[in-house]
mmCIF file of C-alpha atoms in Angstrom:
data_model
loop_
_atom_site.group_PDB
_atom_site.id
_atom_site.type_symbol
_atom_site.label_atom_id
_atom_site.label_comp_id
_atom_site.label_asym_id
_atom_site.label_seq_id
_atom_site.Cartn_x
_atom_site.Cartn_y
_atom_site.Cartn_z
ATOM 1 C CA UNK X 156 46.882 7.657 24.670
ATOM 2 C CA UNK X 157 43.175 7.386 25.499
ATOM 3 C CA UNK X 158 40.859 10.253 26.328
ATOM 4 C CA UNK X 159 40.111 11.000 29.951
ATOM 5 C CA UNK X 160 36.951 9.365 31.350
ATOM 6 C CA UNK X 161 33.812 10.930 29.902
ATOM 7 C CA UNK X 162 32.539 11.978 33.335
ATOM 8 C CA UNK X 163 35.576 14.196 33.991
ATOM 9 C CA UNK X 164 35.315 17.825 32.861
ATOM 10 C CA UNK X 165 37.113 18.695 29.651
ATOM 11 C CA UNK X 166 39.090 21.895 30.070
ATOM 12 C CA UNK X 167 38.549 24.581 27.436
ATOM 13 C CA UNK X 168 41.078 27.410 27.655
ATOM 14 C CA UNK X 169 40.436 30.777 26.044
ATOM 15 C CA UNK X 170 42.974 33.600 26.204
ATOM 16 C CA UNK X 171 41.099 36.850 26.838
ATOM 17 C CA UNK X 172 42.097 40.479 26.502
ATOM 18 C CA UNK X 173 38.961 42.632 26.674
ATOM 19 C CA UNK X 174 37.091 40.197 24.402
ATOM 20 C CA UNK X 175 33.823 42.104 24.292
ATOM 21 C CA UNK X 176 30.364 40.681 23.762
ATOM 22 C CA UNK X 177 31.616 37.777 21.610
ATOM 23 C CA UNK X 178 32.704 35.964 24.773
ATOM 24 C CA UNK X 179 29.095 35.107 25.671
ATOM 25 C CA UNK X 180 28.580 33.421 22.297
ATOM 26 C CA UNK X 181 31.785 31.456 22.770
ATOM 27 C CA UNK X 182 30.775 30.152 26.192
ATOM 28 C CA UNK X 183 27.244 29.244 25.105
ATOM 29 C CA UNK X 184 28.451 27.433 21.978
ATOM 30 C CA UNK X 185 30.696 25.129 24.033
ATOM 31 C CA UNK X 186 27.679 23.544 25.729
ATOM 32 C CA UNK X 187 26.272 22.311 22.400
ATOM 33 C CA UNK X 188 29.652 21.203 21.080
ATOM 34 C CA UNK X 189 30.125 18.248 23.437
ATOM 35 C CA UNK X 190 28.162 15.879 25.622
ATOM 36 C CA UNK X 191 30.959 15.900 28.195
ATOM 37 C CA UNK X 192 31.031 18.190 31.220
ATOM 38 C CA UNK X 193 33.279 21.154 30.563
ATOM 39 C CA UNK X 194 35.280 23.636 32.603
ATOM 40 C CA UNK X 195 36.092 26.863 30.794
ATOM 41 C CA UNK X 196 39.217 28.687 31.941
ATOM 42 C CA UNK X 197 39.598 32.269 30.783
ATOM 43 C CA UNK X 198 43.331 32.958 30.906
ATOM 44 C CA UNK X 199 43.007 36.708 31.155
ATOM 45 C CA UNK X 200 45.793 39.011 30.014
ATOM 46 C CA UNK X 201 44.476 42.151 31.681
ATOM 47 C CA UNK X 202 40.967 42.740 30.352
ATOM 48 C CA UNK X 203 39.365 46.068 31.240
ATOM 49 C CA UNK X 204 35.894 45.521 29.760
ATOM 50 C CA UNK X 205 34.615 43.288 32.577
ATOM 51 C CA UNK X 206 33.433 40.562 30.200
ATOM 52 C CA UNK X 207 35.501 37.683 31.669
ATOM 53 C CA UNK X 208 34.211 38.510 35.149
ATOM 54 C CA UNK X 209 30.619 38.699 33.894
ATOM 55 C CA UNK X 210 30.955 35.309 32.212
ATOM 56 C CA UNK X 211 32.363 33.745 35.386
ATOM 57 C CA UNK X 212 29.516 35.207 37.452
ATOM 58 C CA UNK X 213 26.822 34.003 35.053
ATOM 59 C CA UNK X 214 28.106 30.519 34.157
ATOM 60 C CA UNK X 215 29.115 28.152 36.986
ATOM 61 C CA UNK X 216 31.596 26.219 34.798
ATOM 62 C CA UNK X 217 33.582 29.356 33.880
ATOM 63 C CA UNK X 218 36.472 30.761 35.899
ATOM 64 C CA UNK X 219 38.924 33.583 35.313
ATOM 65 C CA UNK X 220 42.646 32.942 35.643
ATOM 66 C CA UNK X 221 44.550 36.208 35.822
ATOM 67 C CA UNK X 222 47.953 35.926 34.173
ATOM 68 C CA UNK X 223 49.309 39.115 35.718
ATOM 69 C CA UNK X 224 49.428 41.222 32.573
ATOM 70 C CA UNK X 225 49.424 41.074 28.790
ATOM 71 C CA UNK X 226 51.929 38.220 28.611
ATOM 72 C CA UNK X 227 51.004 37.015 25.128
ATOM 73 C CA UNK X 228 48.880 34.237 23.698
ATOM 74 C CA UNK X 229 51.165 31.240 24.157
ATOM 75 C CA UNK X 230 52.224 32.050 27.703
ATOM 76 C CA UNK X 231 48.603 32.613 28.745
ATOM 77 C CA UNK X 232 47.492 29.343 27.116
ATOM 78 C CA UNK X 233 50.255 27.536 29.016
ATOM 79 C CA UNK X 234 48.939 29.054 32.245
ATOM 80 C CA UNK X 235 45.411 27.970 31.423
ATOM 81 C CA UNK X 236 46.539 24.385 30.860
ATOM 82 C CA UNK X 237 48.709 24.221 33.964
ATOM 83 C CA UNK X 238 47.960 21.370 36.339
ATOM 84 C CA UNK X 239 46.845 19.036 33.532
ATOM 85 C CA UNK X 240 49.393 16.444 32.443
ATOM 86 C CA UNK X 241 47.360 13.809 30.593
ATOM 87 C CA UNK X 242 44.265 13.493 28.487
ATOM 88 C CA UNK X 243 43.050 16.255 26.207
ATOM 89 C CA UNK X 244 42.099 19.916 26.434
ATOM 90 C CA UNK X 245 40.890 22.595 24.047
ATOM 91 C CA UNK X 246 42.739 25.862 23.386
ATOM 92 C CA UNK X 247 40.604 28.385 21.492
ATOM 93 C CA UNK X 248 40.151 32.061 20.782
ATOM 94 C CA UNK X 249 37.214 33.700 22.582
ATOM 95 C CA UNK X 250 35.806 35.149 19.341
ATOM 96 C CA UNK X 251 35.072 31.658 18.097
ATOM 97 C CA UNK X 252 31.746 29.807 17.886
ATOM 98 C CA UNK X 253 31.675 26.002 18.068
ATOM 99 C CA UNK X 254 29.113 24.313 15.855
ATOM 100 C CA UNK X 255 27.041 21.596 17.582
ATOM 101 C CA UNK X 256 28.983 18.388 18.188
ATOM 102 C CA UNK X 257 32.283 19.837 16.987
ATOM 103 C CA UNK X 258 34.269 19.131 20.158
ATOM 104 C CA UNK X 259 32.985 15.556 20.265
ATOM 105 C CA UNK X 260 34.092 15.168 16.627
ATOM 106 C CA UNK X 261 37.612 16.216 17.633
ATOM 107 C CA UNK X 262 37.651 13.797 20.566
ATOM 108 C CA UNK X 263 36.514 10.939 18.315
ATOM 109 C CA UNK X 264 39.312 11.782 15.881
ATOM 110 C CA UNK X 265 41.805 11.605 18.759
ATOM 111 C CA UNK X 266 40.856 7.965 19.208
ATOM 112 C CA UNK X 267 41.572 7.306 15.521
ATOM 113 C CA UNK X 268 44.931 9.131 15.620
ATOM 114 C CA UNK X 269 46.713 8.148 18.858
ATOM 115 C CA UNK X 270 49.943 9.840 17.701
ATOM 116 C CA UNK X 271 48.224 13.178 17.135
ATOM 117 C CA UNK X 272 49.564 15.937 19.384
ATOM 118 C CA UNK X 273 47.084 18.499 18.062
ATOM 119 C CA UNK X 274 43.789 18.092 16.239
ATOM 120 C CA UNK X 275 42.075 20.996 14.538
ATOM 121 C CA UNK X 276 38.631 21.632 13.041
ATOM 122 C CA UNK X 277 37.556 23.294 9.827
ATOM 123 C CA UNK X 278 37.388 27.033 10.469
ATOM 124 C CA UNK X 279 34.759 29.113 8.698
ATOM 125 C CA UNK X 280 34.663 32.891 8.535
ATOM 126 C CA UNK X 281 31.417 34.816 9.063
ATOM 127 C CA UNK X 282 31.528 35.629 5.334
ATOM 128 C CA UNK X 283 31.425 31.933 4.419
ATOM 129 C CA UNK X 284 35.075 31.444 3.482
ATOM 130 C CA UNK X 285 36.998 28.354 4.546
ATOM 131 C CA UNK X 286 40.086 29.494 6.408
ATOM 132 C CA UNK X 287 43.202 27.488 5.389
ATOM 133 C CA UNK X 288 43.951 26.311 8.916
ATOM 134 C CA UNK X 289 45.904 23.121 8.078
ATOM 135 C CA UNK X 290 49.120 24.078 6.299
ATOM 136 C CA UNK X 291 52.576 22.781 5.554
ATOM 137 C CA UNK X 292 55.373 24.088 7.738
ATOM 138 C CA UNK X 293 56.796 27.215 6.088
ATOM 139 C CA UNK X 294 60.077 26.707 4.288
ATOM 140 C CA UNK X 295 62.288 29.299 2.668
ATOM 141 C CA UNK X 296 60.893 28.906 -0.865
ATOM 142 C CA UNK X 297 57.205 28.615 0.006
ATOM 143 C CA UNK X 298 57.423 31.224 2.748
ATOM 144 C CA UNK X 299 59.132 33.777 0.511
ATOM 145 C CA UNK X 300 56.785 33.167 -2.397
ATOM 146 C CA UNK X 301 53.725 33.359 -0.167
ATOM 147 C CA UNK X 302 54.874 36.542 1.590
ATOM 148 C CA UNK X 303 55.936 38.344 -1.571
ATOM 149 C CA UNK X 304 53.168 37.312 -3.962
ATOM 150 C CA UNK X 305 50.187 36.127 -1.925
ATOM 151 C CA UNK X 306 48.588 39.550 -1.508
ATOM 152 C CA UNK X 307 48.727 40.264 -5.271
ATOM 153 C CA UNK X 308 48.345 36.742 -6.697
ATOM 154 C CA UNK X 309 46.516 34.575 -4.153
ATOM 155 C CA UNK X 310 46.537 31.496 -6.404
ATOM 156 C CA UNK X 311 50.323 31.519 -6.905
ATOM 157 C CA UNK X 312 51.967 28.081 -6.645
ATOM 158 C CA UNK X 313 53.960 28.877 -3.484
ATOM 159 C CA UNK X 314 50.886 29.967 -1.535
ATOM 160 C CA UNK X 315 48.937 27.002 -2.924
ATOM 161 C CA UNK X 316 51.658 24.576 -1.830
ATOM 162 C CA UNK X 317 51.951 26.142 1.631
ATOM 163 C CA UNK X 318 48.220 26.465 2.366
ATOM 164 C CA UNK X 319 47.114 23.333 0.425
ATOM 165 C CA UNK X 320 43.912 24.998 -0.689
ATOM 166 C CA UNK X 321 43.794 23.114 -3.989
ATOM 167 C CA UNK X 322 42.944 19.948 -2.055
ATOM 168 C CA UNK X 323 39.346 19.168 -1.181
ATOM 169 C CA UNK X 324 38.791 19.156 2.594
ATOM 170 C CA UNK X 325 39.575 15.765 4.102
ATOM 171 C CA UNK X 326 40.879 14.367 7.357
ATOM 172 C CA UNK X 327 44.667 14.298 7.084
ATOM 173 C CA UNK X 328 47.953 15.114 8.803
ATOM 174 C CA UNK X 329 49.245 18.656 8.362
ATOM 175 C CA UNK X 330 52.487 20.445 9.079
ATOM 176 C CA UNK X 331 50.736 22.767 11.519
ATOM 177 C CA UNK X 332 47.235 23.741 12.584
ATOM 178 C CA UNK X 333 45.860 27.148 13.488
ATOM 179 C CA UNK X 334 46.152 27.867 17.190
ATOM 180 C CA UNK X 335 42.774 29.619 17.121
ATOM 181 C CA UNK X 336 41.209 26.236 17.938
ATOM 182 C CA UNK X 337 43.106 23.092 18.901
ATOM 183 C CA UNK X 338 42.402 19.873 20.728
ATOM 184 C CA UNK X 339 45.695 19.287 22.524
ATOM 185 C CA UNK X 340 47.177 15.979 23.631
ATOM 186 C CA UNK X 341 48.544 17.145 26.977
ATOM 187 C CA UNK X 342 51.224 14.479 27.292
ATOM 188 C CA UNK X 343 52.672 15.568 23.951
ATOM 189 C CA UNK X 344 52.173 19.276 24.640
ATOM 190 C CA UNK X 345 54.142 19.285 27.873
ATOM 191 C CA UNK X 346 56.831 16.962 26.491
ATOM 192 C CA UNK X 347 58.145 19.985 24.558
ATOM 193 C CA UNK X 348 57.322 22.562 27.244
ATOM 194 C CA UNK X 349 54.092 23.822 25.689
ATOM 195 C CA UNK X 350 53.969 27.030 23.681
ATOM 196 C CA UNK X 351 57.181 29.038 23.508
ATOM 197 C CA UNK X 352 56.429 32.231 25.508
ATOM 198 C CA UNK X 353 59.009 34.033 23.396
ATOM 199 C CA UNK X 354 56.290 34.454 20.767
ATOM 200 C CA UNK X 355 53.960 37.190 21.981
ATOM 201 C CA UNK X 356 51.415 36.438 19.261
ATOM 202 C CA UNK X 357 51.498 34.655 15.887
ATOM 203 C CA UNK X 358 53.723 31.690 14.941
ATOM 204 C CA UNK X 359 53.529 30.138 18.414
ATOM 205 C CA UNK X 360 51.338 27.444 16.817
ATOM 206 C CA UNK X 361 53.799 26.913 13.954
ATOM 207 C CA UNK X 362 56.717 26.652 16.368
ATOM 208 C CA UNK X 363 54.839 24.203 18.619
ATOM 209 C CA UNK X 364 53.967 21.983 15.661
ATOM 210 C CA UNK X 365 57.551 21.976 14.390
ATOM 211 C CA UNK X 366 58.972 20.961 17.774
ATOM 212 C CA UNK X 367 56.363 18.239 18.264
ATOM 213 C CA UNK X 368 56.895 16.950 14.730
ATOM 214 C CA UNK X 369 60.577 16.466 15.440
ATOM 215 C CA UNK X 370 59.537 14.056 18.200
ATOM 216 C CA UNK X 371 57.310 12.066 15.879
ATOM 217 C CA UNK X 372 53.941 13.533 16.858
ATOM 218 C CA UNK X 373 51.263 14.332 14.267
ATOM 219 C CA UNK X 374 48.905 17.243 13.678
ATOM 220 C CA UNK X 375 45.581 16.185 12.212
ATOM 221 C CA UNK X 376 42.994 18.277 10.396
ATOM 222 C CA UNK X 377 39.408 17.120 11.017
ATOM 223 C CA UNK X 378 37.003 19.055 8.766
ATOM 224 C CA UNK X 379 34.008 17.089 10.033
ATOM 225 C CA UNK X 380 34.336 19.323 13.124
ATOM 226 C CA UNK X 381 33.448 22.925 12.282
ATOM 227 C CA UNK X 382 33.847 26.242 14.091
ATOM 228 C CA UNK X 383 33.197 29.831 13.034
ATOM 229 C CA UNK X 384 35.927 32.339 13.834
ATOM 230 C CA UNK X 385 35.139 36.023 13.735
ATOM 231 C CA UNK X 386 38.807 36.994 14.049
ATOM 232 C CA UNK X 387 40.611 40.298 13.874
ATOM 233 C CA UNK X 388 39.877 41.679 17.357
ATOM 234 C CA UNK X 389 43.515 42.237 18.358
ATOM 235 C CA UNK X 390 44.420 43.492 14.894
ATOM 236 C CA UNK X 391 41.564 45.981 14.801
ATOM 237 C CA UNK X 392 42.441 47.293 18.249
ATOM 238 C CA UNK X 393 46.046 48.166 17.336
ATOM 239 C CA UNK X 394 46.670 47.256 13.674
ATOM 240 C CA UNK X 395 50.167 48.689 13.284
ATOM 241 C CA UNK X 396 51.465 47.030 16.426
ATOM 242 C CA UNK X 397 49.970 43.687 15.392
ATOM 243 C CA UNK X 398 51.629 43.935 11.974
ATOM 244 C CA UNK X 399 54.970 44.544 13.702
ATOM 245 C CA UNK X 400 54.369 41.573 15.987
ATOM 246 C CA UNK X 401 53.359 39.332 13.079
ATOM 247 C CA UNK X 402 56.482 40.088 11.077
ATOM 248 C CA UNK X 403 58.736 39.875 14.146
ATOM 249 C CA UNK X 404 57.304 36.432 14.956
ATOM 250 C CA UNK X 405 57.790 35.298 11.360
ATOM 251 C CA UNK X 406 61.419 36.453 11.504
ATOM 252 C CA UNK X 407 61.967 34.681 14.833
ATOM 253 C CA UNK X 408 60.619 31.406 13.517
ATOM 254 C CA UNK X 409 62.333 31.448 10.122
ATOM 255 C CA UNK X 410 65.659 32.586 11.580
ATOM 256 C CA UNK X 411 65.485 29.709 14.050
ATOM 257 C CA UNK X 412 65.292 27.263 11.147
ATOM 258 C CA UNK X 413 68.650 28.506 9.824
ATOM 259 C CA UNK X 414 71.014 28.816 12.817
ATOM 260 C CA UNK X 415 74.772 29.153 12.896
ATOM 261 C CA UNK X 416 77.352 31.551 11.497
ATOM 262 C CA UNK X 417 77.138 30.095 8.003
ATOM 263 C CA UNK X 418 73.498 31.195 7.763
ATOM 264 C CA UNK X 419 74.123 34.726 9.018
ATOM 265 C CA UNK X 420 73.739 36.293 5.523
ATOM 266 C CA UNK X 421 70.496 34.382 5.021
ATOM 267 C CA UNK X 422 69.103 35.601 8.331
ATOM 268 C CA UNK X 423 70.085 39.133 7.341
ATOM 269 C CA UNK X 424 68.192 38.759 4.077
ATOM 270 C CA UNK X 425 65.155 37.457 5.944
ATOM 271 C CA UNK X 426 65.259 40.439 8.276
ATOM 272 C CA UNK X 427 65.493 42.880 5.370
ATOM 273 C CA UNK X 428 62.744 41.193 3.369
ATOM 274 C CA UNK X 429 60.289 40.903 6.226
ATOM 275 C CA UNK X 430 61.085 44.443 7.357
ATOM 276 C CA UNK X 431 60.328 45.773 3.885
ATOM 277 C CA UNK X 432 57.065 43.836 3.733
ATOM 278 C CA UNK X 433 56.076 45.162 7.160
ATOM 279 C CA UNK X 434 56.623 48.754 6.045
ATOM 280 C CA UNK X 435 54.630 48.109 2.890
ATOM 281 C CA UNK X 436 51.774 46.682 4.984
ATOM 282 C CA UNK X 437 51.573 50.009 6.841
ATOM 283 C CA UNK X 438 50.645 51.857 3.658
ATOM 284 C CA UNK X 439 48.730 49.140 1.796
ATOM 285 C CA UNK X 440 45.705 47.455 3.303
ATOM 286 C CA UNK X 441 45.878 44.876 0.527
ATOM 287 C CA UNK X 442 49.375 43.800 1.572
ATOM 288 C CA UNK X 443 48.347 43.789 5.225
ATOM 289 C CA UNK X 444 45.364 41.538 4.486
ATOM 290 C CA UNK X 445 47.531 38.947 2.709
ATOM 291 C CA UNK X 446 46.323 36.310 0.276
ATOM 292 C CA UNK X 447 42.577 35.918 -0.138
ATOM 293 C CA UNK X 448 41.183 32.543 0.863
ATOM 294 C CA UNK X 449 40.597 30.274 -2.102
ATOM 295 C CA UNK X 450 37.858 27.971 -0.793
ATOM 296 C CA UNK X 451 34.323 28.499 0.438
ATOM 297 C CA UNK X 452 32.858 26.857 3.506
ATOM 298 C CA UNK X 453 30.302 25.219 1.198
ATOM 299 C CA UNK X 454 33.131 22.884 0.121
ATOM 300 C CA UNK X 455 32.667 21.139 3.467
ATOM 301 C CA UNK X 456 29.269 19.910 2.261
ATOM 302 C CA UNK X 457 31.045 17.359 0.072
ATOM 303 C CA UNK X 458 32.263 15.497 3.174
ATOM 304 C CA UNK X 459 30.254 12.310 3.588
ATOM 305 C CA UNK X 460 29.556 10.379 6.760
ATOM 306 C CA UNK X 461 32.667 8.620 7.997
ATOM 307 C CA UNK X 462 34.904 10.625 5.657
ATOM 308 C CA UNK X 463 37.520 11.078 8.352
ATOM 309 C CA UNK X 464 37.657 7.411 9.236
ATOM 310 C CA UNK X 465 38.440 6.534 5.626
ATOM 311 C CA UNK X 466 41.585 8.648 5.791
ATOM 312 C CA UNK X 467 43.307 6.236 8.166
ATOM 313 C CA UNK X 468 42.113 3.214 6.203
ATOM 314 C CA UNK X 469 43.910 4.438 3.074
ATOM 315 C CA UNK X 470 47.274 4.623 4.808
ATOM 316 C CA UNK X 471 47.457 8.422 5.177
ATOM 317 C CA UNK X 472 49.082 8.086 8.591
ATOM 318 C CA UNK X 473 52.576 9.376 7.962
ATOM 319 C CA UNK X 474 54.258 12.241 9.791
ATOM 320 C CA UNK X 475 52.914 15.758 9.520
ATOM 321 C CA UNK X 476 53.588 17.468 6.202
ATOM 322 C CA UNK X 477 56.818 19.450 5.988
#
């Protein structure tokens, strides 16, 4: 599928919930990230700080879409994308800063990967870490090893296999990409109904990728496009609730991979294990923080011009990693 004509506005959807002053930086960074006209839709889940309204009043290409309450990330993103059935759109967190040209880099990658349902950039933290945003889909062995050992032994083999941090950054398919910033192929997105609104927050991106992958779509990591994600706003606002939500979403996803009566004991074990880890995260900030990132953003400097295009030339075009 080809991109929409360059003279049509590209929709950028951000889910807001009292985003604070970071929203201005997000909106201003979009202008330098693409040469295309852009419409920014703030799918607002009940903000009380007035920032979405201020942004809409100040910037003519910004509008607020009220979702009717705090309906969750995936459901709000679906609302923000409603009315679009073809072409591409961006879904991103409002505490994110696009580096110049990054959206155009993603759109160029979409031309190289016509079977890509989602395309994601390299994500840097303000501290200069490279967030592992292109991972394998979690399986029982890697998921258990990562959850149990990642916080104490970040370089353990299960976490390394799941997050693929031992690989140098390169353009490649992945099992799933972080929902904090995605270029979305709308035809693919709506073919599976978009994000599952049953996930309030966390794992909606994993679930989307898994459902799309079953239909033969790809998810492509494009580290030549770079964004900076501050992160942690929802967690800082209500950390204990967000830890409950994170573990509940993990249980929902993993249990869904093992349905049926024969897997009932396994689902019970998953519930017990994730419940125990959640309780431990309440008393240990180290457990709550999870595995430290193993790469620095400086590793992106090794990417040469045209690095992404070479990925397709070498035959790395198979289905997303599982």
